[in-house]
XYZ file of N, CA, C and O in Angstrom:
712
model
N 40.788 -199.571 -6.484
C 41.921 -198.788 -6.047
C 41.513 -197.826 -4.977
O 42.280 -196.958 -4.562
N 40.327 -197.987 -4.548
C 40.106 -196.821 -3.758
C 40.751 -196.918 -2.192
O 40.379 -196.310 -1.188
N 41.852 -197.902 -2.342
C 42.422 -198.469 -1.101
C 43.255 -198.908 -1.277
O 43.479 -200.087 -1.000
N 44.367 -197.813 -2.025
C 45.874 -198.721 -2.419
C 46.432 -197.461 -1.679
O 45.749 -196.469 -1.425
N 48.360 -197.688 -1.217
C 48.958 -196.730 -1.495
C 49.922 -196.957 -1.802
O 50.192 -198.152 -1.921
N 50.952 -195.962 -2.094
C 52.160 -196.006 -2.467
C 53.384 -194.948 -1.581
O 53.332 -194.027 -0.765
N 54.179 -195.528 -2.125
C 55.620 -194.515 -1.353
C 56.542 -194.015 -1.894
O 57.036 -194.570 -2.876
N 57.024 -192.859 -1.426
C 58.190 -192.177 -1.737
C 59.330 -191.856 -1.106
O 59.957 -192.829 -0.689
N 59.933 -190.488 -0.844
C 60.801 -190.460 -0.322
C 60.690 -189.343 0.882
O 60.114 -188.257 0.825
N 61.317 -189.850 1.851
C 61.297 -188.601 2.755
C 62.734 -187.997 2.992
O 63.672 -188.643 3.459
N 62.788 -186.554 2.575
C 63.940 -185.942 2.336
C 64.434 -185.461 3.926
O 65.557 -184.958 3.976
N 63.828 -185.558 4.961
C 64.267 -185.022 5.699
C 65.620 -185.667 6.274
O 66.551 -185.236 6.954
N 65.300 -186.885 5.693
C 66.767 -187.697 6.245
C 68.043 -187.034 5.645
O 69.212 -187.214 5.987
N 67.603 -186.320 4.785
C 69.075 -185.611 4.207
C 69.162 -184.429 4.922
O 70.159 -183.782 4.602
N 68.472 -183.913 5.780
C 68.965 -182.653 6.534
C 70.070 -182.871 7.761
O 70.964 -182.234 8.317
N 69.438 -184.172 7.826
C 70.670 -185.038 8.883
C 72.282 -184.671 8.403
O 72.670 -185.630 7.735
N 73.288 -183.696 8.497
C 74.465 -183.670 7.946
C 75.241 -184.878 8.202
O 75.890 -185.384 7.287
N 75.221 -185.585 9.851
C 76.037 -186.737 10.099
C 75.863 -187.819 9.125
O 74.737 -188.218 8.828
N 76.880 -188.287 8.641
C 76.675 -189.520 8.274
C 76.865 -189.282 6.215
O 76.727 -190.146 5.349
N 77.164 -187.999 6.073
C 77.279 -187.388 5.142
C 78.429 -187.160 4.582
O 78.375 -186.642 3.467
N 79.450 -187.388 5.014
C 80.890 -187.150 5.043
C 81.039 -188.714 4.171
O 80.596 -189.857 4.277
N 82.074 -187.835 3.154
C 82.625 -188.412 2.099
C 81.819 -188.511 1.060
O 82.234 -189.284 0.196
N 80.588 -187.883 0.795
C 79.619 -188.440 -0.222
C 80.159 -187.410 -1.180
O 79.578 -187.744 -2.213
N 80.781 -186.538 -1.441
C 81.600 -185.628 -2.224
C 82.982 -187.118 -3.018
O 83.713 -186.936 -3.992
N 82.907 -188.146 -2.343
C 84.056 -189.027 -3.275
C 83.056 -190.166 -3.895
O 83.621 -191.060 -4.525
N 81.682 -190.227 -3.789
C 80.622 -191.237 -4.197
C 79.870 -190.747 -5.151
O 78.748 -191.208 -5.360
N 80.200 -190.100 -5.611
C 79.313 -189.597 -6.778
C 78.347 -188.558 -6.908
O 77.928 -188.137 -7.986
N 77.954 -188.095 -5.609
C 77.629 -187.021 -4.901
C 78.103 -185.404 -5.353
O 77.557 -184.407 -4.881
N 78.852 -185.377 -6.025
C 79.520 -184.362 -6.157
C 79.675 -183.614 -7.335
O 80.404 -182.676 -7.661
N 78.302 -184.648 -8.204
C 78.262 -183.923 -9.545
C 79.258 -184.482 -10.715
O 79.336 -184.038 -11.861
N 79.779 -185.240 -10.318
C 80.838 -186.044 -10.931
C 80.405 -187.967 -11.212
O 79.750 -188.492 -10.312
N 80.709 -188.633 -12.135
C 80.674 -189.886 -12.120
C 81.528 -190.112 -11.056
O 82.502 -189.452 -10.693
N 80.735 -191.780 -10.305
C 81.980 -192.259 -8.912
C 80.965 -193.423 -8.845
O 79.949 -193.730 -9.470
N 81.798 -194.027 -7.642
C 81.358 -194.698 -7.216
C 80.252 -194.872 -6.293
O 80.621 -194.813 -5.120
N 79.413 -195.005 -6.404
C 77.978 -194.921 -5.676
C 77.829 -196.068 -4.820
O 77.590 -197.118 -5.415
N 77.902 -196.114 -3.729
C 77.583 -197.640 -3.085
C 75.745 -197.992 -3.472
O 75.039 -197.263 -4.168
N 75.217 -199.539 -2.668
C 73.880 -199.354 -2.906
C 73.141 -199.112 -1.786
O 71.933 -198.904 -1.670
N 74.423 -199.189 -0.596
C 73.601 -198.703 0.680
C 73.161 -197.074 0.080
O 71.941 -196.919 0.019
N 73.822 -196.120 -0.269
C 73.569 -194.890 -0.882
C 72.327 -194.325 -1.506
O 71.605 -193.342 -1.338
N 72.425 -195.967 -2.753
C 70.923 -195.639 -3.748
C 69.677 -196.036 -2.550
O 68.526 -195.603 -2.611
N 70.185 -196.918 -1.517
C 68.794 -197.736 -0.559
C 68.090 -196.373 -0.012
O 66.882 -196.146 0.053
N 68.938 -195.708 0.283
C 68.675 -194.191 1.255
C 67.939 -193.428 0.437
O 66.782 -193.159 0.759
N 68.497 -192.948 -0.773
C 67.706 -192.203 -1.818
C 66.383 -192.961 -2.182
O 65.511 -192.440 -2.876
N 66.307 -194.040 -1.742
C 65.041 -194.715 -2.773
C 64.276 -194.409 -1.845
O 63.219 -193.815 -2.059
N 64.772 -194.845 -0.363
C 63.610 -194.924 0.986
C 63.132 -193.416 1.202
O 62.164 -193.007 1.844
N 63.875 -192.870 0.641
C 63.910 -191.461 0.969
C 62.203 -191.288 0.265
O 61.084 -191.098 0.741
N 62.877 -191.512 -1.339
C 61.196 -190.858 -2.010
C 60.134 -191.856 -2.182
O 59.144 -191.761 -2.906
N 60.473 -192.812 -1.425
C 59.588 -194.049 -1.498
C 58.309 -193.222 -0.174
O 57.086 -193.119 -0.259
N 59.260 -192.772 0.936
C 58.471 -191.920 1.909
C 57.699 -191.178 1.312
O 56.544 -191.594 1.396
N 57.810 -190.187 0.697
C 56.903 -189.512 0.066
C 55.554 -190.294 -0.360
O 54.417 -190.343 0.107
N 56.327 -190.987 -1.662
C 55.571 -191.511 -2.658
C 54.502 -192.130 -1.773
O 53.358 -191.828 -2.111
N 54.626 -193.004 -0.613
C 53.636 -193.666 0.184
C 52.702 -192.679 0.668
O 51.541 -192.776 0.272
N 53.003 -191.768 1.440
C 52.552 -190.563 2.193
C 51.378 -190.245 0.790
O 50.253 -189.843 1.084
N 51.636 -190.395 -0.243
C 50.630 -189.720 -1.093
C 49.539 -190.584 -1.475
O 48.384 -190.375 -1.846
N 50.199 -191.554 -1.290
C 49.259 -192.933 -2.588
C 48.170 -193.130 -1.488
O 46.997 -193.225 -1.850
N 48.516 -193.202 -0.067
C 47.787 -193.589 1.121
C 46.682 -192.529 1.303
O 45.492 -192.787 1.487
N 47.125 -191.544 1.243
C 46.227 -190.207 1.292
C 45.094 -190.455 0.249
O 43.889 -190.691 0.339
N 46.067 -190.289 -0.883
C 44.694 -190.173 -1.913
C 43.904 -191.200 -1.823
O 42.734 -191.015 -2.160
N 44.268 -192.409 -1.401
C 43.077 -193.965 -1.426
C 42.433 -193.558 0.186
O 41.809 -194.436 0.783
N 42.557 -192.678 0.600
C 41.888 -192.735 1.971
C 40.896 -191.418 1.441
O 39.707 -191.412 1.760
N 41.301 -190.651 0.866
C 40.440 -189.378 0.590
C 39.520 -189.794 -0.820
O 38.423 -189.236 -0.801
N 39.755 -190.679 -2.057
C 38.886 -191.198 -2.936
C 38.240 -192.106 -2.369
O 37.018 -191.976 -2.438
N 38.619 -192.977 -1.834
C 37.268 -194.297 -1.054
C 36.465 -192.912 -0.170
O 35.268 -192.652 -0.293
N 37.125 -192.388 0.430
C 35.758 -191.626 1.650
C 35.110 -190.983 0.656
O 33.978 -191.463 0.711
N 35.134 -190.005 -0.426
C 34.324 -189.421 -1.718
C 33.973 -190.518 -2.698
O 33.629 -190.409 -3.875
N 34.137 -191.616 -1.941
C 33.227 -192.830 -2.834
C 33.541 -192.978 -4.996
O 32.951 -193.541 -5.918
N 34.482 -192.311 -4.893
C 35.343 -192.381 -6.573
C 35.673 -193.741 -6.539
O 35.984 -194.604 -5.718
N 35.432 -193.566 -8.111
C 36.127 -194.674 -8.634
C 37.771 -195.595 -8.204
O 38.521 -195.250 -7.290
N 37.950 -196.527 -8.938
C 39.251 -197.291 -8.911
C 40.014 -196.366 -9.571
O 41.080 -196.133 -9.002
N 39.739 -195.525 -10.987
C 40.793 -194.865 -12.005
C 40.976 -193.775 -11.002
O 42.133 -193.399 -10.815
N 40.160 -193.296 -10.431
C 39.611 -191.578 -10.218
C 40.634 -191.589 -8.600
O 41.250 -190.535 -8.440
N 40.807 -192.521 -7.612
C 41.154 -192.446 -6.324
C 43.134 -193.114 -7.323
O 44.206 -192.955 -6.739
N 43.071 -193.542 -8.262
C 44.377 -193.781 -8.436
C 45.437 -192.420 -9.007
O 46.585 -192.015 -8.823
N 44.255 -192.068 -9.775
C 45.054 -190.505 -10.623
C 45.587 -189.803 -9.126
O 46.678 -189.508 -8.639
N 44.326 -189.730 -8.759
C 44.650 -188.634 -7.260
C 46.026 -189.186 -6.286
O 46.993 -188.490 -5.976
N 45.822 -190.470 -5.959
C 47.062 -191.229 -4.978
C 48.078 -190.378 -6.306
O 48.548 -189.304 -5.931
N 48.335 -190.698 -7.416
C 49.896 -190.696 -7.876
C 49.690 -189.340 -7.744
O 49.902 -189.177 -6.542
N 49.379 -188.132 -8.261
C 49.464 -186.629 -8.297
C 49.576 -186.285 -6.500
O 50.043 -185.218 -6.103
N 49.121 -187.260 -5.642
C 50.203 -186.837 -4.164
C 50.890 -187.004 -3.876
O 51.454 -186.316 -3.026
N 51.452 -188.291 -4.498
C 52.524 -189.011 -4.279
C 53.636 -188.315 -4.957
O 54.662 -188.596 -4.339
N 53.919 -187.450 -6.053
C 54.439 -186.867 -6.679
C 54.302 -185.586 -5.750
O 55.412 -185.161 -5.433
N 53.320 -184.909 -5.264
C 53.200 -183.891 -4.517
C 54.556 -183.883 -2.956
O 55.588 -183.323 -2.584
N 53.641 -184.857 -2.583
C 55.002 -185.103 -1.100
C 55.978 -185.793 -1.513
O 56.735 -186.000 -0.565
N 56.307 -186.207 -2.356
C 57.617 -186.785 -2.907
C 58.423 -185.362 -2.927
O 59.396 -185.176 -2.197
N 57.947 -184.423 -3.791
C 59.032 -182.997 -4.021
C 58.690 -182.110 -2.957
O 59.314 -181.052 -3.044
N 57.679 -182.195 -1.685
C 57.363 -181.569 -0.422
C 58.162 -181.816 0.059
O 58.655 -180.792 0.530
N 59.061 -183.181 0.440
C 59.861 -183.477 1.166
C 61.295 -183.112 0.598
O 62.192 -182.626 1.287
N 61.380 -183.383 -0.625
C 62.765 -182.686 -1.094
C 62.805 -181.132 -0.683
O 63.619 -180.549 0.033
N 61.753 -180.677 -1.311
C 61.592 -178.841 -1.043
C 62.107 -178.354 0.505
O 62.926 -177.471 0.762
N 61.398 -179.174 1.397
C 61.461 -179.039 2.848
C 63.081 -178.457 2.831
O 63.442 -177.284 2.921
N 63.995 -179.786 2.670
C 65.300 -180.221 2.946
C 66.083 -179.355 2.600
O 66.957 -178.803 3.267
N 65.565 -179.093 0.712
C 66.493 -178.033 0.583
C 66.519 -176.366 0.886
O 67.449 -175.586 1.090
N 65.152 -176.208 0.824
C 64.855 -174.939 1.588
C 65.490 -174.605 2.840
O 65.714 -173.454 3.215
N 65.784 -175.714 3.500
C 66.462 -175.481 4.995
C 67.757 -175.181 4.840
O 68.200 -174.573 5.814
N 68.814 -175.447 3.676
C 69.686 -175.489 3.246
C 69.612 -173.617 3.021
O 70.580 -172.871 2.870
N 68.640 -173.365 3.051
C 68.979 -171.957 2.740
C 68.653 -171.439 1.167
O 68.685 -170.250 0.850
N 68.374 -172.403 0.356
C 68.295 -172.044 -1.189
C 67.113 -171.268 -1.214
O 66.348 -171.286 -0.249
N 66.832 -170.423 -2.466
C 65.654 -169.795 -2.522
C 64.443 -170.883 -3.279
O 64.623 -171.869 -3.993
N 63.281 -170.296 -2.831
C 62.479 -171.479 -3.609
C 62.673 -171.795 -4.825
O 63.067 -172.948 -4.998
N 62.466 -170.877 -6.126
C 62.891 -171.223 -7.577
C 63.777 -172.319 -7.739
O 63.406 -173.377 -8.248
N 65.070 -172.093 -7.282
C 66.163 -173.125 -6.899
C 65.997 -174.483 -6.117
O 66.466 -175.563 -6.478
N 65.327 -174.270 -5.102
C 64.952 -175.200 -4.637
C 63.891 -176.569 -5.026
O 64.063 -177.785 -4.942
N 62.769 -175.746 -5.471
C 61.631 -176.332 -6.671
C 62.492 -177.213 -7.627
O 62.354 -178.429 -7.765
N 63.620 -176.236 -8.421
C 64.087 -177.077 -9.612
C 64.998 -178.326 -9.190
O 65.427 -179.238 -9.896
N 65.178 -178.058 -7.660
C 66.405 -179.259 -7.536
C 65.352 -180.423 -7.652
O 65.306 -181.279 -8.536
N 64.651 -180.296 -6.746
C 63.604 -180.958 -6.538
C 62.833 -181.806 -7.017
O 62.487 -182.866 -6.495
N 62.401 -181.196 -8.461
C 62.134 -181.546 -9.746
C 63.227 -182.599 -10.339
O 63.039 -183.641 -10.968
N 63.975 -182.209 -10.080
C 65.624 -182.831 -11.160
C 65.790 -183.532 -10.315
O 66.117 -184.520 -10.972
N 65.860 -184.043 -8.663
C 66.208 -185.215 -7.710
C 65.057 -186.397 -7.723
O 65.131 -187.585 -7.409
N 64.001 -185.622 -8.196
C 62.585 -186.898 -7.548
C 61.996 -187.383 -9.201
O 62.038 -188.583 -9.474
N 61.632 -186.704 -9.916
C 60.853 -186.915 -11.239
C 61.188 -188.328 -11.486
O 60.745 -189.155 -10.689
N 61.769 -188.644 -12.283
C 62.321 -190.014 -12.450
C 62.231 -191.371 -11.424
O 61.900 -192.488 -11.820
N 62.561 -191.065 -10.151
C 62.778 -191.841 -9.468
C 60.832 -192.206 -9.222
O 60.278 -193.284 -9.439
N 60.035 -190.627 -8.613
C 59.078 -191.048 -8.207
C 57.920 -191.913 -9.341
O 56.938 -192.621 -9.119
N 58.602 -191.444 -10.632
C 57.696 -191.930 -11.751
C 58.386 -193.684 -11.945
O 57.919 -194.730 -12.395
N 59.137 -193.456 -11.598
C 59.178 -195.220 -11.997
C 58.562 -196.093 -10.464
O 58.211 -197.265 -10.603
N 58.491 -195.572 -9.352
C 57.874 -196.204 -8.389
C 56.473 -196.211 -8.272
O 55.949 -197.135 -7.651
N 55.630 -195.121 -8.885
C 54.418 -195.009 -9.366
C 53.752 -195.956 -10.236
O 52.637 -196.398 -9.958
N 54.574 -196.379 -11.577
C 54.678 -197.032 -12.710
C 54.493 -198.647 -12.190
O 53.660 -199.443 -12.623
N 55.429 -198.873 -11.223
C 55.715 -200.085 -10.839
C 54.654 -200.824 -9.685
O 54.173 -201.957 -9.673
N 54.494 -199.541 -8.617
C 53.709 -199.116 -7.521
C 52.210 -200.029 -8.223
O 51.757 -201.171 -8.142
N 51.847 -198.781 -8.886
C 50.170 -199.014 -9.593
C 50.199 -199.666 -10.231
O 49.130 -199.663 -10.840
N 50.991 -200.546 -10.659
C 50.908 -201.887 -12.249
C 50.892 -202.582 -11.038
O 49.676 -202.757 -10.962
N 51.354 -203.112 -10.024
C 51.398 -204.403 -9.073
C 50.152 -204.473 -8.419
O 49.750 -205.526 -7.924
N 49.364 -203.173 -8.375
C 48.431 -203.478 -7.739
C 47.064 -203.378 -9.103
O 45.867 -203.460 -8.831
N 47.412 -203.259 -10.006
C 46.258 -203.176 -10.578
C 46.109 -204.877 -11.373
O 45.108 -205.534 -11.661
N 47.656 -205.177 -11.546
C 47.783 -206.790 -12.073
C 47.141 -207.633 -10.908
O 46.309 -208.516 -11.114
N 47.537 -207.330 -9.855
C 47.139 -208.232 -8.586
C 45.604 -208.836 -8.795
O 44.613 -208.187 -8.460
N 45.540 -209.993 -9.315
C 43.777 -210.316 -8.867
C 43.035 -209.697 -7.548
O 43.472 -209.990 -6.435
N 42.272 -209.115 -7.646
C 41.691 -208.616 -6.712
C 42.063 -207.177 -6.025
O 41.333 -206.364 -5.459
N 43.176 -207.169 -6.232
C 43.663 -205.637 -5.159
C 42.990 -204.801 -5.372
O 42.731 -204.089 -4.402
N 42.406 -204.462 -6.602
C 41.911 -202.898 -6.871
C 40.616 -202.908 -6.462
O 40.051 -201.815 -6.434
N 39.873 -204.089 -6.065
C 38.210 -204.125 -5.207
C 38.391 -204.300 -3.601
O 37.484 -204.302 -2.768
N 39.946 -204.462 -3.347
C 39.714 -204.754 -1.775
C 39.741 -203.339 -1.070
O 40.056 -202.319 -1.685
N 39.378 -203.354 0.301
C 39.064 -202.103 1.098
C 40.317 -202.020 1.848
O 41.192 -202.863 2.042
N 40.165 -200.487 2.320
C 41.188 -200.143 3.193
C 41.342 -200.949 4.580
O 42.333 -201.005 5.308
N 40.249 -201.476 4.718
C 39.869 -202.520 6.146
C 40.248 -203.928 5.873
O 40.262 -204.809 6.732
N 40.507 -204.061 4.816
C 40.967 -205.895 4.300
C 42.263 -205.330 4.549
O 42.859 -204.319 4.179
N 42.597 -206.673 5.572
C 44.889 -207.129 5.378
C 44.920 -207.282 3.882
O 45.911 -206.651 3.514
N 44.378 -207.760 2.944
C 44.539 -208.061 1.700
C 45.345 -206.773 1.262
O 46.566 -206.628 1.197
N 44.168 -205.733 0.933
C 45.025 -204.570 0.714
C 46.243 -204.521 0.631
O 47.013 -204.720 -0.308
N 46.516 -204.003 2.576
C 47.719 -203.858 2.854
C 48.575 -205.040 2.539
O 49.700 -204.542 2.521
N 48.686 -206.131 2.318
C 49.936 -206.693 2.268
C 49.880 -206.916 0.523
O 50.757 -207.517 -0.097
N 48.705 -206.323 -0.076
C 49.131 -206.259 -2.138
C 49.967 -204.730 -2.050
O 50.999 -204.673 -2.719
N 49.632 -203.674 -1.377
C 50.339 -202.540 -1.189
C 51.697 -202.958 -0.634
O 52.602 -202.889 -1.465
N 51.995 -203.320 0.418
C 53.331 -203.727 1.371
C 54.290 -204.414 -0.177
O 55.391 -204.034 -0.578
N 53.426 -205.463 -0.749
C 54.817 -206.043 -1.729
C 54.957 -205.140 -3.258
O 55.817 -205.229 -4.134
N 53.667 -204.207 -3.154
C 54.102 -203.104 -4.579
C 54.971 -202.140 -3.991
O 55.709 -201.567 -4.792
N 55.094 -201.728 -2.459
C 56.066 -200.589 -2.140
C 57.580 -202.158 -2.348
O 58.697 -202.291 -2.850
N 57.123 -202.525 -2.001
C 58.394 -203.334 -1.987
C 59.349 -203.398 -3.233
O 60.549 -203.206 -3.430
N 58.144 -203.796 -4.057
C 58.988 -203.837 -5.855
C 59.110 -202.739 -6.488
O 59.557 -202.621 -7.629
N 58.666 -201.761 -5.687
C 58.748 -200.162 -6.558
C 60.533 -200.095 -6.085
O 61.419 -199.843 -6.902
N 60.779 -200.383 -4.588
C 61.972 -200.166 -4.101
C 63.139 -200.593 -4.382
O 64.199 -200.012 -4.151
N 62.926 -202.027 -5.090
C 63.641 -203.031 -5.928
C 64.276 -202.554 -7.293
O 65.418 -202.525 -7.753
N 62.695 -202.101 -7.846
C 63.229 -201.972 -9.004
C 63.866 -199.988 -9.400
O 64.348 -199.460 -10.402
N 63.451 -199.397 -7.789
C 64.122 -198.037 -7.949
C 65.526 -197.741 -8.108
O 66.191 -197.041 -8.873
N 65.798 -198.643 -6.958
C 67.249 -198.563 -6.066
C 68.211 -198.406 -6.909
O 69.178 -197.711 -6.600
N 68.095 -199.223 -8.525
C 69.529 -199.175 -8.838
C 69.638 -198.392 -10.069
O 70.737 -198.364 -10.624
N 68.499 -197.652 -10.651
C 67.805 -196.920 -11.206
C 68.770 -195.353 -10.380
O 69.848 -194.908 -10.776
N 68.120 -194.941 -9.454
C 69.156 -193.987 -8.606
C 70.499 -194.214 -8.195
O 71.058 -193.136 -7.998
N 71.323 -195.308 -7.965
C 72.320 -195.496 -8.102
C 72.860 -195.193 -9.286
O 73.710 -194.307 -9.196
N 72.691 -195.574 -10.282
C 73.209 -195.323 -11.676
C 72.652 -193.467 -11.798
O 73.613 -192.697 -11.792
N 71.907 -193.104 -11.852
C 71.561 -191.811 -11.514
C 72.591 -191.106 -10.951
O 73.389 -190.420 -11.589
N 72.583 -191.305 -9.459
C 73.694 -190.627 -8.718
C 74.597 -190.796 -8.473
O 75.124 -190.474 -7.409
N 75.206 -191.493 -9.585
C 76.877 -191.996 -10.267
C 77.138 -190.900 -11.115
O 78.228 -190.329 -11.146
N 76.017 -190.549 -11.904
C 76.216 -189.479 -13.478
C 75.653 -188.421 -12.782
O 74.890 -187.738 -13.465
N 75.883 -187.882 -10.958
C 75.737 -186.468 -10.732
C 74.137 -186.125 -10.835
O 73.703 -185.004 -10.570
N 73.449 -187.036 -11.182
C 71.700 -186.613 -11.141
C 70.603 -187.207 -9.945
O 71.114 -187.430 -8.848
N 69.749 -187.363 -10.031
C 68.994 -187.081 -9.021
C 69.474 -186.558 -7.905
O 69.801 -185.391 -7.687
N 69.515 -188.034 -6.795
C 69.657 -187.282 -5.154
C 70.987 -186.271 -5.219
O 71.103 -185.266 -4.517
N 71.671 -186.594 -5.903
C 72.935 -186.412 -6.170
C 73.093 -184.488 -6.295
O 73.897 -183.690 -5.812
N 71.961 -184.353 -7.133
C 71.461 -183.028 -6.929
C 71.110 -182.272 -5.280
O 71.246 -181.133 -4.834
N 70.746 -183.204 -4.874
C 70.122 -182.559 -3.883
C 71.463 -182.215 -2.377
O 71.616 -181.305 -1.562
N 72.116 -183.417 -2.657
C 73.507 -183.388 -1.965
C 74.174 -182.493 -1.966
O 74.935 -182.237 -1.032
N 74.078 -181.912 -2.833
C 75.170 -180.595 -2.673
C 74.787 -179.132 -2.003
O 75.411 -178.073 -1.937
N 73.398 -179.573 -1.505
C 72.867 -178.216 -0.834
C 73.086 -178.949 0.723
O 72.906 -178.069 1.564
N 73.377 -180.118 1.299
C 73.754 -180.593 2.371
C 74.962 -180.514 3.019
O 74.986 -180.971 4.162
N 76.196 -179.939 2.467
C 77.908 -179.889 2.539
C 77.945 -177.917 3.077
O 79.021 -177.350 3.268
C-alpha cells in the first residue's frame, strides 16, 4: 500500500452559487424530496476530491518514509478524512459560519460518505492481487487505484442521494450556500 490512493470530495464546487437554484425543492432544504442522481454525482465527486487528495498524499509520504503496507494505509485514510472535511470547512467558512458551526456541518456532510469510500476505496485495493506491493511508478498501481476511486463512487453516489433526500449530509452543507 505504500502506493495507493484514494478520493474524496472537493467542496469548493459548492461555493459556486450558480447552478444552485432550486436545490431548496430537491431535498436540499432539510426536508425529504426528491434528489436527482446528477445531485448525489456532485456530492460524491465532491468528497471523492478530498478523499483522493489524501489517500495520494499519504502513499506518497509512507513509501518516501519507507512504512509499511498497514502503516502508509492508516495514514492515506486519516488524510483522506482530513481533506475530505478541509474542503467542506473551506466552503462553509466562506459562507460566513463560525468555525464550531462550520466543523460540525462538516462532520455531519462528509463522515459517512467519506467512510464508506475509504471502506470500499482500501478493500479494492487490498483484494486486488498484487496492488498493495506495486509502486507509485508501476501503471499497475494507478489503474488498481483509478477502478477503487471508481467503485468507491459507485457504490457512494446513491448512499448520498438517499442521504440528501432525509436532509443529511451534503444536504447539510447546502443551506450555508442560499
Amino acid at each position: 500500500m505504500d502506493h495507493d490512493a484514494r478520493t474524496h470530495h472537493d467542496h469548493s464546487a459548492h461555493t459556486d452559487r450558480a447552478g444552485h437554484t432550486g436545490h431548496e425543492h430537491s431535498g436540499h432544504s432539510g426536508h425529504s424530496g426528491k434528489v436527482s442522481w446528477a445531485m448525489a454525482a456532485k456530492a460524491t465527486l465532491h468528497c471523492l476530491t478530498g478523499c483522493a487528495i489524501g489517500e495520494v498524499l499519504g502513499m506518497v509520504i509512507g513509501t518516501s518514509l519507507g512504512w509499511g503496507n498497514m502503516e502508509t494505509m492508516i495514514l492515506a485514510i486519516i488524510l483522506a478524512f482530513f481533506f475530505g472535511y478541509a474542503l467542506t470547512l473551506r466552503g462553509v467558512l466562506a459562507a460566513g459560519v463560525d468555525f464550531r458551526t462550520a466543523f460540525k456541518v462538516a462532520l455531519a456532510a462528509d463522515t459517512l460518505s467519506i467512510a464508506v469510500m475509504e471502506t470500499i476505496d482500501n478493500g479494492v485495493l487490498a483484494l486486488w492481487p498484487g496492488a498493495m506491493d506495486a509502486h507509485l511508478s508501476e501503471p499497475f498501481f494507478w489503474i488498481v487505484l483509478a477502478i477503487a476511486l471508481a467503485a468507491a463512487f459507485v457504490v457512494t453516489t446513491p448512499i448520498n442521494k438517499w442521504m440528501i433526500g432525509r436532509g443529511k449530509g451534503h444536504a447539510v452543507v447546502h443551506q450555508y450556500h442560499h
